[in-house]
């Protein structure tokens, strides 16, 4: 359609919030882990059948999602709401509040992956928490996707560093039952796993072997070329002059 000045514009979208029904509860676990499954408060429960069964169910929700009152919560968002904490200026470290737009972000991400589209561009205002959702994608991946490899890039080094700080902070405060030990953590790479002695007595790396690679693309969009990634976060793409070349690479 055209406005009064004859300039084309798309019709405005009529956004409707997601209607919740009785008993809608997307955060059944956040801060409410039962004593028989809480290995921090109750170390005696470790490896008991009840504890294993409870955590197996939670891992299943984190991978395959969770439905409450007829609304599907994708696994990554369930993980974010129930097992991650975020910084709040008023209350400090808290479990996140449920948010319709965040739910739709994870719905959209799942649709993009299922249909094999290239990715998501998410325009937003400042301080809307999108970086927290991005680091959640990587934090979830290192725990629930075999041999996971994630990437983080930006046009300015400070954006890469800031994102890495969010990732490290979230990883530090994760539940003990979901901890993933680090083999390496520097400005270019974080690698997860542990060291073991094999049958020949040689020390070698083992475990998930998940990793996150980081690069600043202010001068060269090919710094991560040749790698296979499950996900790559292009942080602050509005200030990323080589964004298109980076995505093509």
PDB file of C-alpha atoms in Angstrom:
ATOM      1  CA  UNK A   1       0.000   0.000   0.000  1.00  0.00           C
ATOM      2  CA  UNK A   2       0.987   3.671  -0.322  1.00  0.00           C
ATOM      3  CA  UNK A   3       0.809   6.329   2.330  1.00  0.00           C
ATOM      4  CA  UNK A   4      -0.424   9.889   1.827  1.00  0.00           C
ATOM      5  CA  UNK A   5       2.918  10.823   0.270  1.00  0.00           C
ATOM      6  CA  UNK A   6       2.731   8.082  -2.356  1.00  0.00           C
ATOM      7  CA  UNK A   7       5.537   6.088  -0.694  1.00  0.00           C
ATOM      8  CA  UNK A   8       5.133   2.308  -0.639  1.00  0.00           C
ATOM      9  CA  UNK A   9       5.028   0.653   2.728  1.00  0.00           C
ATOM     10  CA  UNK A  10       3.945  -2.801   3.930  1.00  0.00           C
ATOM     11  CA  UNK A  11       0.788  -3.130   5.919  1.00  0.00           C
ATOM     12  CA  UNK A  12       1.462  -2.891   9.675  1.00  0.00           C
ATOM     13  CA  UNK A  13       1.469  -6.181  11.514  1.00  0.00           C
ATOM     14  CA  UNK A  14      -1.236  -6.670  14.100  1.00  0.00           C
ATOM     15  CA  UNK A  15       0.676  -8.418  16.865  1.00  0.00           C
ATOM     16  CA  UNK A  16      -1.325 -10.557  19.266  1.00  0.00           C
ATOM     17  CA  UNK A  17       0.263 -11.806  22.517  1.00  0.00           C
ATOM     18  CA  UNK A  18       0.260 -15.546  23.066  1.00  0.00           C
ATOM     19  CA  UNK A  19      -2.851 -16.505  25.013  1.00  0.00           C
ATOM     20  CA  UNK A  20      -2.009 -18.529  28.114  1.00  0.00           C
ATOM     21  CA  UNK A  21      -4.474 -20.923  29.668  1.00  0.00           C
ATOM     22  CA  UNK A  22      -4.968 -22.211  33.183  1.00  0.00           C
ATOM     23  CA  UNK A  23      -1.984 -24.098  34.636  1.00  0.00           C
ATOM     24  CA  UNK A  24       0.515 -22.555  32.178  1.00  0.00           C
ATOM     25  CA  UNK A  25       3.876 -23.089  33.884  1.00  0.00           C
ATOM     26  CA  UNK A  26       7.009 -22.807  31.707  1.00  0.00           C
ATOM     27  CA  UNK A  27       9.336 -22.837  34.747  1.00  0.00           C
ATOM     28  CA  UNK A  28       8.434 -25.874  36.839  1.00  0.00           C
ATOM     29  CA  UNK A  29      12.043 -26.458  37.896  1.00  0.00           C
ATOM     30  CA  UNK A  30      13.654 -23.009  38.298  1.00  0.00           C
ATOM     31  CA  UNK A  31      14.853 -22.969  41.909  1.00  0.00           C
ATOM     32  CA  UNK A  32      12.565 -25.904  42.740  1.00  0.00           C
ATOM     33  CA  UNK A  33      14.653 -29.044  42.306  1.00  0.00           C
ATOM     34  CA  UNK A  34      13.301 -31.732  44.649  1.00  0.00           C
ATOM     35  CA  UNK A  35      15.541 -32.823  47.516  1.00  0.00           C
ATOM     36  CA  UNK A  36      15.789 -36.401  46.191  1.00  0.00           C
ATOM     37  CA  UNK A  37      17.354 -35.062  42.961  1.00  0.00           C
ATOM     38  CA  UNK A  38      19.376 -32.115  44.296  1.00  0.00           C
ATOM     39  CA  UNK A  39      22.946 -33.384  44.398  1.00  0.00           C
ATOM     40  CA  UNK A  40      24.173 -30.108  45.927  1.00  0.00           C
ATOM     41  CA  UNK A  41      21.917 -30.076  49.000  1.00  0.00           C
ATOM     42  CA  UNK A  42      21.695 -33.848  49.158  1.00  0.00           C
ATOM     43  CA  UNK A  43      24.901 -35.531  47.924  1.00  0.00           C
ATOM     44  CA  UNK A  44      23.594 -38.887  49.148  1.00  0.00           C
ATOM     45  CA  UNK A  45      21.107 -38.918  46.266  1.00  0.00           C
ATOM     46  CA  UNK A  46      23.826 -39.101  43.622  1.00  0.00           C
ATOM     47  CA  UNK A  47      23.320 -42.100  41.332  1.00  0.00           C
ATOM     48  CA  UNK A  48      20.108 -43.201  43.013  1.00  0.00           C
ATOM     49  CA  UNK A  49      17.338 -44.434  40.662  1.00  0.00           C
ATOM     50  CA  UNK A  50      14.990 -41.583  41.626  1.00  0.00           C
ATOM     51  CA  UNK A  51      17.671 -38.961  41.007  1.00  0.00           C
ATOM     52  CA  UNK A  52      18.673 -40.433  37.634  1.00  0.00           C
ATOM     53  CA  UNK A  53      15.049 -40.681  36.525  1.00  0.00           C
ATOM     54  CA  UNK A  54      14.306 -37.066  37.453  1.00  0.00           C
ATOM     55  CA  UNK A  55      17.359 -35.699  35.644  1.00  0.00           C
ATOM     56  CA  UNK A  56      16.784 -37.910  32.596  1.00  0.00           C
ATOM     57  CA  UNK A  57      13.344 -36.334  32.318  1.00  0.00           C
ATOM     58  CA  UNK A  58      14.813 -32.824  32.589  1.00  0.00           C
ATOM     59  CA  UNK A  59      17.453 -33.580  29.960  1.00  0.00           C
ATOM     60  CA  UNK A  60      14.679 -34.836  27.688  1.00  0.00           C
ATOM     61  CA  UNK A  61      12.789 -31.548  28.135  1.00  0.00           C
ATOM     62  CA  UNK A  62      15.984 -29.582  27.424  1.00  0.00           C
ATOM     63  CA  UNK A  63      16.476 -31.482  24.162  1.00  0.00           C
ATOM     64  CA  UNK A  64      12.948 -32.145  22.896  1.00  0.00           C
ATOM     65  CA  UNK A  65      10.993 -29.367  24.568  1.00  0.00           C
ATOM     66  CA  UNK A  66       8.147 -29.174  27.047  1.00  0.00           C
ATOM     67  CA  UNK A  67       4.427 -28.547  26.617  1.00  0.00           C
ATOM     68  CA  UNK A  68       2.444 -26.721  29.272  1.00  0.00           C
ATOM     69  CA  UNK A  69      -1.253 -25.798  28.975  1.00  0.00           C
ATOM     70  CA  UNK A  70      -1.093 -26.538  25.261  1.00  0.00           C
ATOM     71  CA  UNK A  71       1.903 -24.251  24.544  1.00  0.00           C
ATOM     72  CA  UNK A  72       5.154 -25.798  23.320  1.00  0.00           C
ATOM     73  CA  UNK A  73       8.341 -24.505  24.993  1.00  0.00           C
ATOM     74  CA  UNK A  74      11.373 -25.419  22.825  1.00  0.00           C
ATOM     75  CA  UNK A  75      14.169 -27.275  24.607  1.00  0.00           C
ATOM     76  CA  UNK A  76      16.592 -24.368  24.467  1.00  0.00           C
ATOM     77  CA  UNK A  77      14.058 -21.996  25.999  1.00  0.00           C
ATOM     78  CA  UNK A  78      13.126 -24.536  28.678  1.00  0.00           C
ATOM     79  CA  UNK A  79      16.835 -24.807  29.515  1.00  0.00           C
ATOM     80  CA  UNK A  80      17.147 -21.008  29.644  1.00  0.00           C
ATOM     81  CA  UNK A  81      14.112 -20.510  31.893  1.00  0.00           C
ATOM     82  CA  UNK A  82      14.803 -23.362  34.296  1.00  0.00           C
ATOM     83  CA  UNK A  83      18.562 -23.812  34.541  1.00  0.00           C
ATOM     84  CA  UNK A  84      20.249 -20.527  33.645  1.00  0.00           C
ATOM     85  CA  UNK A  85      20.459 -17.352  35.673  1.00  0.00           C
ATOM     86  CA  UNK A  86      20.758 -13.811  34.353  1.00  0.00           C
ATOM     87  CA  UNK A  87      21.907 -10.548  35.935  1.00  0.00           C
ATOM     88  CA  UNK A  88      19.186  -8.135  36.986  1.00  0.00           C
ATOM     89  CA  UNK A  89      20.004  -4.603  38.175  1.00  0.00           C
ATOM     90  CA  UNK A  90      17.380  -4.770  40.912  1.00  0.00           C
ATOM     91  CA  UNK A  91      17.543  -8.377  42.164  1.00  0.00           C
ATOM     92  CA  UNK A  92      21.007  -9.574  41.132  1.00  0.00           C
ATOM     93  CA  UNK A  93      21.304 -13.121  39.785  1.00  0.00           C
ATOM     94  CA  UNK A  94      17.815 -14.459  39.049  1.00  0.00           C
ATOM     95  CA  UNK A  95      16.068 -17.010  36.874  1.00  0.00           C
ATOM     96  CA  UNK A  96      14.675 -15.283  33.762  1.00  0.00           C
ATOM     97  CA  UNK A  97      11.092 -14.118  33.492  1.00  0.00           C
ATOM     98  CA  UNK A  98       9.040 -15.771  30.748  1.00  0.00           C
ATOM     99  CA  UNK A  99       8.700 -13.498  27.709  1.00  0.00           C
ATOM    100  CA  UNK A 100       6.502 -13.977  24.613  1.00  0.00           C
ATOM    101  CA  UNK A 101       9.081 -12.509  22.225  1.00  0.00           C
ATOM    102  CA  UNK A 102      11.813 -14.774  23.576  1.00  0.00           C
ATOM    103  CA  UNK A 103       9.545 -17.780  23.077  1.00  0.00           C
ATOM    104  CA  UNK A 104       8.883 -16.685  19.498  1.00  0.00           C
ATOM    105  CA  UNK A 105      12.640 -16.245  18.945  1.00  0.00           C
ATOM    106  CA  UNK A 106      13.267 -19.890  19.840  1.00  0.00           C
ATOM    107  CA  UNK A 107      10.241 -20.994  17.821  1.00  0.00           C
ATOM    108  CA  UNK A 108      11.700 -19.108  14.845  1.00  0.00           C
ATOM    109  CA  UNK A 109      15.176 -20.547  15.372  1.00  0.00           C
ATOM    110  CA  UNK A 110      13.777 -24.075  15.405  1.00  0.00           C
ATOM    111  CA  UNK A 111      11.817 -23.386  12.203  1.00  0.00           C
ATOM    112  CA  UNK A 112      14.940 -22.000  10.496  1.00  0.00           C
ATOM    113  CA  UNK A 113      16.941 -25.106  11.414  1.00  0.00           C
ATOM    114  CA  UNK A 114      14.192 -27.531  10.424  1.00  0.00           C
ATOM    115  CA  UNK A 115      13.759 -25.870   7.030  1.00  0.00           C
ATOM    116  CA  UNK A 116      17.521 -25.424   6.522  1.00  0.00           C
ATOM    117  CA  UNK A 117      17.434 -21.666   6.113  1.00  0.00           C
ATOM    118  CA  UNK A 118      20.667 -19.739   6.530  1.00  0.00           C
ATOM    119  CA  UNK A 119      19.856 -18.043   9.820  1.00  0.00           C
ATOM    120  CA  UNK A 120      18.097 -15.226  11.661  1.00  0.00           C
ATOM    121  CA  UNK A 121      18.561 -11.472  11.580  1.00  0.00           C
ATOM    122  CA  UNK A 122      17.019 -10.003  14.711  1.00  0.00           C
ATOM    123  CA  UNK A 123      16.567  -6.198  14.712  1.00  0.00           C
ATOM    124  CA  UNK A 124      15.987  -4.872  18.219  1.00  0.00           C
ATOM    125  CA  UNK A 125      16.378  -1.981  20.597  1.00  0.00           C
ATOM    126  CA  UNK A 126      19.218  -1.831  23.106  1.00  0.00           C
ATOM    127  CA  UNK A 127      19.096  -3.882  26.307  1.00  0.00           C
ATOM    128  CA  UNK A 128      16.508  -6.398  25.119  1.00  0.00           C
ATOM    129  CA  UNK A 129      18.509  -9.458  26.173  1.00  0.00           C
ATOM    130  CA  UNK A 130      19.163 -10.926  22.730  1.00  0.00           C
ATOM    131  CA  UNK A 131      22.806 -11.618  23.576  1.00  0.00           C
ATOM    132  CA  UNK A 132      21.580 -13.711  26.518  1.00  0.00           C
ATOM    133  CA  UNK A 133      19.499 -15.773  24.103  1.00  0.00           C
ATOM    134  CA  UNK A 134      22.475 -16.107  21.766  1.00  0.00           C
ATOM    135  CA  UNK A 135      24.788 -17.352  24.487  1.00  0.00           C
ATOM    136  CA  UNK A 136      21.988 -19.727  25.563  1.00  0.00           C
ATOM    137  CA  UNK A 137      22.065 -21.317  22.099  1.00  0.00           C
ATOM    138  CA  UNK A 138      25.788 -22.020  22.566  1.00  0.00           C
ATOM    139  CA  UNK A 139      25.514 -23.002  26.241  1.00  0.00           C
ATOM    140  CA  UNK A 140      22.738 -25.429  25.387  1.00  0.00           C
ATOM    141  CA  UNK A 141      24.665 -26.814  22.419  1.00  0.00           C
ATOM    142  CA  UNK A 142      27.797 -27.740  24.353  1.00  0.00           C
ATOM    143  CA  UNK A 143      25.664 -29.843  26.709  1.00  0.00           C
ATOM    144  CA  UNK A 144      23.101 -31.472  24.472  1.00  0.00           C
ATOM    145  CA  UNK A 145      24.619 -31.792  20.961  1.00  0.00           C
ATOM    146  CA  UNK A 146      27.396 -34.311  20.345  1.00  0.00           C
ATOM    147  CA  UNK A 147      30.737 -32.797  19.256  1.00  0.00           C
ATOM    148  CA  UNK A 148      29.122 -29.367  19.231  1.00  0.00           C
ATOM    149  CA  UNK A 149      30.965 -26.483  17.584  1.00  0.00           C
ATOM    150  CA  UNK A 150      29.791 -22.888  17.921  1.00  0.00           C
ATOM    151  CA  UNK A 151      31.233 -19.634  16.639  1.00  0.00           C
ATOM    152  CA  UNK A 152      31.129 -16.017  17.784  1.00  0.00           C
ATOM    153  CA  UNK A 153      32.192 -13.120  15.582  1.00  0.00           C
ATOM    154  CA  UNK A 154      31.752  -9.357  15.319  1.00  0.00           C
ATOM    155  CA  UNK A 155      33.204  -6.345  13.570  1.00  0.00           C
ATOM    156  CA  UNK A 156      34.597  -4.937  16.833  1.00  0.00           C
ATOM    157  CA  UNK A 157      36.647  -6.960  19.311  1.00  0.00           C
ATOM    158  CA  UNK A 158      34.777  -5.562  22.318  1.00  0.00           C
ATOM    159  CA  UNK A 159      31.552  -7.181  21.132  1.00  0.00           C
ATOM    160  CA  UNK A 160      33.217 -10.579  20.936  1.00  0.00           C
ATOM    161  CA  UNK A 161      34.744 -10.099  24.385  1.00  0.00           C
ATOM    162  CA  UNK A 162      31.430  -8.926  25.842  1.00  0.00           C
ATOM    163  CA  UNK A 163      29.603 -11.925  24.437  1.00  0.00           C
ATOM    164  CA  UNK A 164      32.272 -14.288  25.744  1.00  0.00           C
ATOM    165  CA  UNK A 165      31.937 -12.729  29.210  1.00  0.00           C
ATOM    166  CA  UNK A 166      28.174 -13.414  29.157  1.00  0.00           C
ATOM    167  CA  UNK A 167      28.816 -16.986  28.059  1.00  0.00           C
ATOM    168  CA  UNK A 168      31.432 -17.578  30.764  1.00  0.00           C
ATOM    169  CA  UNK A 169      29.248 -16.050  33.478  1.00  0.00           C
ATOM    170  CA  UNK A 170      26.272 -18.199  32.535  1.00  0.00           C
ATOM    171  CA  UNK A 171      28.459 -21.289  32.323  1.00  0.00           C
ATOM    172  CA  UNK A 172      29.919 -20.557  35.752  1.00  0.00           C
ATOM    173  CA  UNK A 173      26.519 -20.407  37.467  1.00  0.00           C
ATOM    174  CA  UNK A 174      25.020 -23.490  35.839  1.00  0.00           C
ATOM    175  CA  UNK A 175      23.668 -26.266  38.036  1.00  0.00           C
ATOM    176  CA  UNK A 176      26.309 -28.736  39.230  1.00  0.00           C
ATOM    177  CA  UNK A 177      24.414 -31.573  37.528  1.00  0.00           C
ATOM    178  CA  UNK A 178      24.898 -29.786  34.180  1.00  0.00           C
ATOM    179  CA  UNK A 179      28.460 -28.622  34.592  1.00  0.00           C
ATOM    180  CA  UNK A 180      30.801 -29.191  31.658  1.00  0.00           C
ATOM    181  CA  UNK A 181      34.491 -28.949  32.532  1.00  0.00           C
ATOM    182  CA  UNK A 182      36.825 -26.854  30.407  1.00  0.00           C
ATOM    183  CA  UNK A 183      40.074 -27.954  28.808  1.00  0.00           C
ATOM    184  CA  UNK A 184      40.890 -24.532  27.387  1.00  0.00           C
ATOM    185  CA  UNK A 185      39.521 -20.996  27.686  1.00  0.00           C
ATOM    186  CA  UNK A 186      41.260 -18.098  25.927  1.00  0.00           C
ATOM    187  CA  UNK A 187      40.410 -15.194  23.604  1.00  0.00           C
ATOM    188  CA  UNK A 188      40.016 -17.436  20.558  1.00  0.00           C
ATOM    189  CA  UNK A 189      38.638 -20.726  21.810  1.00  0.00           C
ATOM    190  CA  UNK A 190      36.802 -22.482  24.626  1.00  0.00           C
ATOM    191  CA  UNK A 191      37.052 -26.275  24.575  1.00  0.00           C
ATOM    192  CA  UNK A 192      35.195 -28.671  26.846  1.00  0.00           C
ATOM    193  CA  UNK A 193      36.127 -32.111  28.110  1.00  0.00           C
ATOM    194  CA  UNK A 194      38.565 -33.699  30.552  1.00  0.00           C
ATOM    195  CA  UNK A 195      41.871 -35.571  30.656  1.00  0.00           C
ATOM    196  CA  UNK A 196      42.035 -39.353  31.110  1.00  0.00           C
ATOM    197  CA  UNK A 197      44.749 -41.989  31.103  1.00  0.00           C
ATOM    198  CA  UNK A 198      44.219 -44.607  28.376  1.00  0.00           C
ATOM    199  CA  UNK A 199      45.068 -48.321  28.618  1.00  0.00           C
ATOM    200  CA  UNK A 200      48.613 -47.562  27.468  1.00  0.00           C
ATOM    201  CA  UNK A 201      49.103 -45.104  30.302  1.00  0.00           C
ATOM    202  CA  UNK A 202      49.070 -42.060  28.027  1.00  0.00           C
ATOM    203  CA  UNK A 203      47.143 -38.937  29.051  1.00  0.00           C
ATOM    204  CA  UNK A 204      44.631 -37.817  26.432  1.00  0.00           C
ATOM    205  CA  UNK A 205      41.574 -35.587  26.081  1.00  0.00           C
ATOM    206  CA  UNK A 206      38.120 -37.088  26.390  1.00  0.00           C
ATOM    207  CA  UNK A 207      34.555 -36.027  27.133  1.00  0.00           C
ATOM    208  CA  UNK A 208      32.211 -33.976  24.961  1.00  0.00           C
ATOM    209  CA  UNK A 209      35.010 -32.193  23.049  1.00  0.00           C
ATOM    210  CA  UNK A 210      32.551 -29.380  22.357  1.00  0.00           C
ATOM    211  CA  UNK A 211      34.122 -26.063  21.462  1.00  0.00           C
ATOM    212  CA  UNK A 212      33.391 -22.395  20.830  1.00  0.00           C
ATOM    213  CA  UNK A 213      35.607 -20.441  18.392  1.00  0.00           C
ATOM    214  CA  UNK A 214      35.779 -16.634  18.431  1.00  0.00           C
ATOM    215  CA  UNK A 215      37.090 -14.071  15.956  1.00  0.00           C
ATOM    216  CA  UNK A 216      36.920 -10.356  15.198  1.00  0.00           C
ATOM    217  CA  UNK A 217      36.200  -9.773  11.497  1.00  0.00           C
ATOM    218  CA  UNK A 218      37.062  -6.092  11.161  1.00  0.00           C
ATOM    219  CA  UNK A 219      39.692  -6.798   8.464  1.00  0.00           C
ATOM    220  CA  UNK A 220      39.144 -10.361   7.262  1.00  0.00           C
ATOM    221  CA  UNK A 221      35.790 -12.165   6.943  1.00  0.00           C
ATOM    222  CA  UNK A 222      37.438 -15.560   6.446  1.00  0.00           C
ATOM    223  CA  UNK A 223      38.962 -16.085   9.871  1.00  0.00           C
ATOM    224  CA  UNK A 224      36.598 -18.977  10.636  1.00  0.00           C
ATOM    225  CA  UNK A 225      36.479 -20.359   7.106  1.00  0.00           C
ATOM    226  CA  UNK A 226      36.977 -24.089   6.639  1.00  0.00           C
ATOM    227  CA  UNK A 227      35.247 -24.984   9.908  1.00  0.00           C
ATOM    228  CA  UNK A 228      31.890 -26.718  10.335  1.00  0.00           C
ATOM    229  CA  UNK A 229      29.626 -24.994  12.866  1.00  0.00           C
ATOM    230  CA  UNK A 230      26.323 -25.906  14.419  1.00  0.00           C
ATOM    231  CA  UNK A 231      25.682 -22.205  15.109  1.00  0.00           C
ATOM    232  CA  UNK A 232      27.531 -18.926  14.568  1.00  0.00           C
ATOM    233  CA  UNK A 233      26.535 -15.768  16.427  1.00  0.00           C
ATOM    234  CA  UNK A 234      27.222 -12.545  14.499  1.00  0.00           C
ATOM    235  CA  UNK A 235      27.114 -10.104  17.383  1.00  0.00           C
ATOM    236  CA  UNK A 236      25.968  -6.488  16.876  1.00  0.00           C
ATOM    237  CA  UNK A 237      25.610  -6.965  13.120  1.00  0.00           C
ATOM    238  CA  UNK A 238      24.566  -3.325  12.685  1.00  0.00           C
ATOM    239  CA  UNK A 239      28.211  -2.426  13.355  1.00  0.00           C
ATOM    240  CA  UNK A 240      29.683  -5.267  11.324  1.00  0.00           C
ATOM    241  CA  UNK A 241      30.837  -3.898   7.912  1.00  0.00           C
ATOM    242  CA  UNK A 242      31.968  -7.337   6.675  1.00  0.00           C
ATOM    243  CA  UNK A 243      28.830  -9.148   7.838  1.00  0.00           C
ATOM    244  CA  UNK A 244      27.673 -10.285   4.376  1.00  0.00           C
ATOM    245  CA  UNK A 245      31.148 -11.548   3.460  1.00  0.00           C
ATOM    246  CA  UNK A 246      31.437 -13.314   6.806  1.00  0.00           C
ATOM    247  CA  UNK A 247      28.112 -15.121   6.316  1.00  0.00           C
ATOM    248  CA  UNK A 248      29.120 -16.124   2.782  1.00  0.00           C
ATOM    249  CA  UNK A 249      32.432 -17.428   4.117  1.00  0.00           C
TER     250      UNK A 249
END
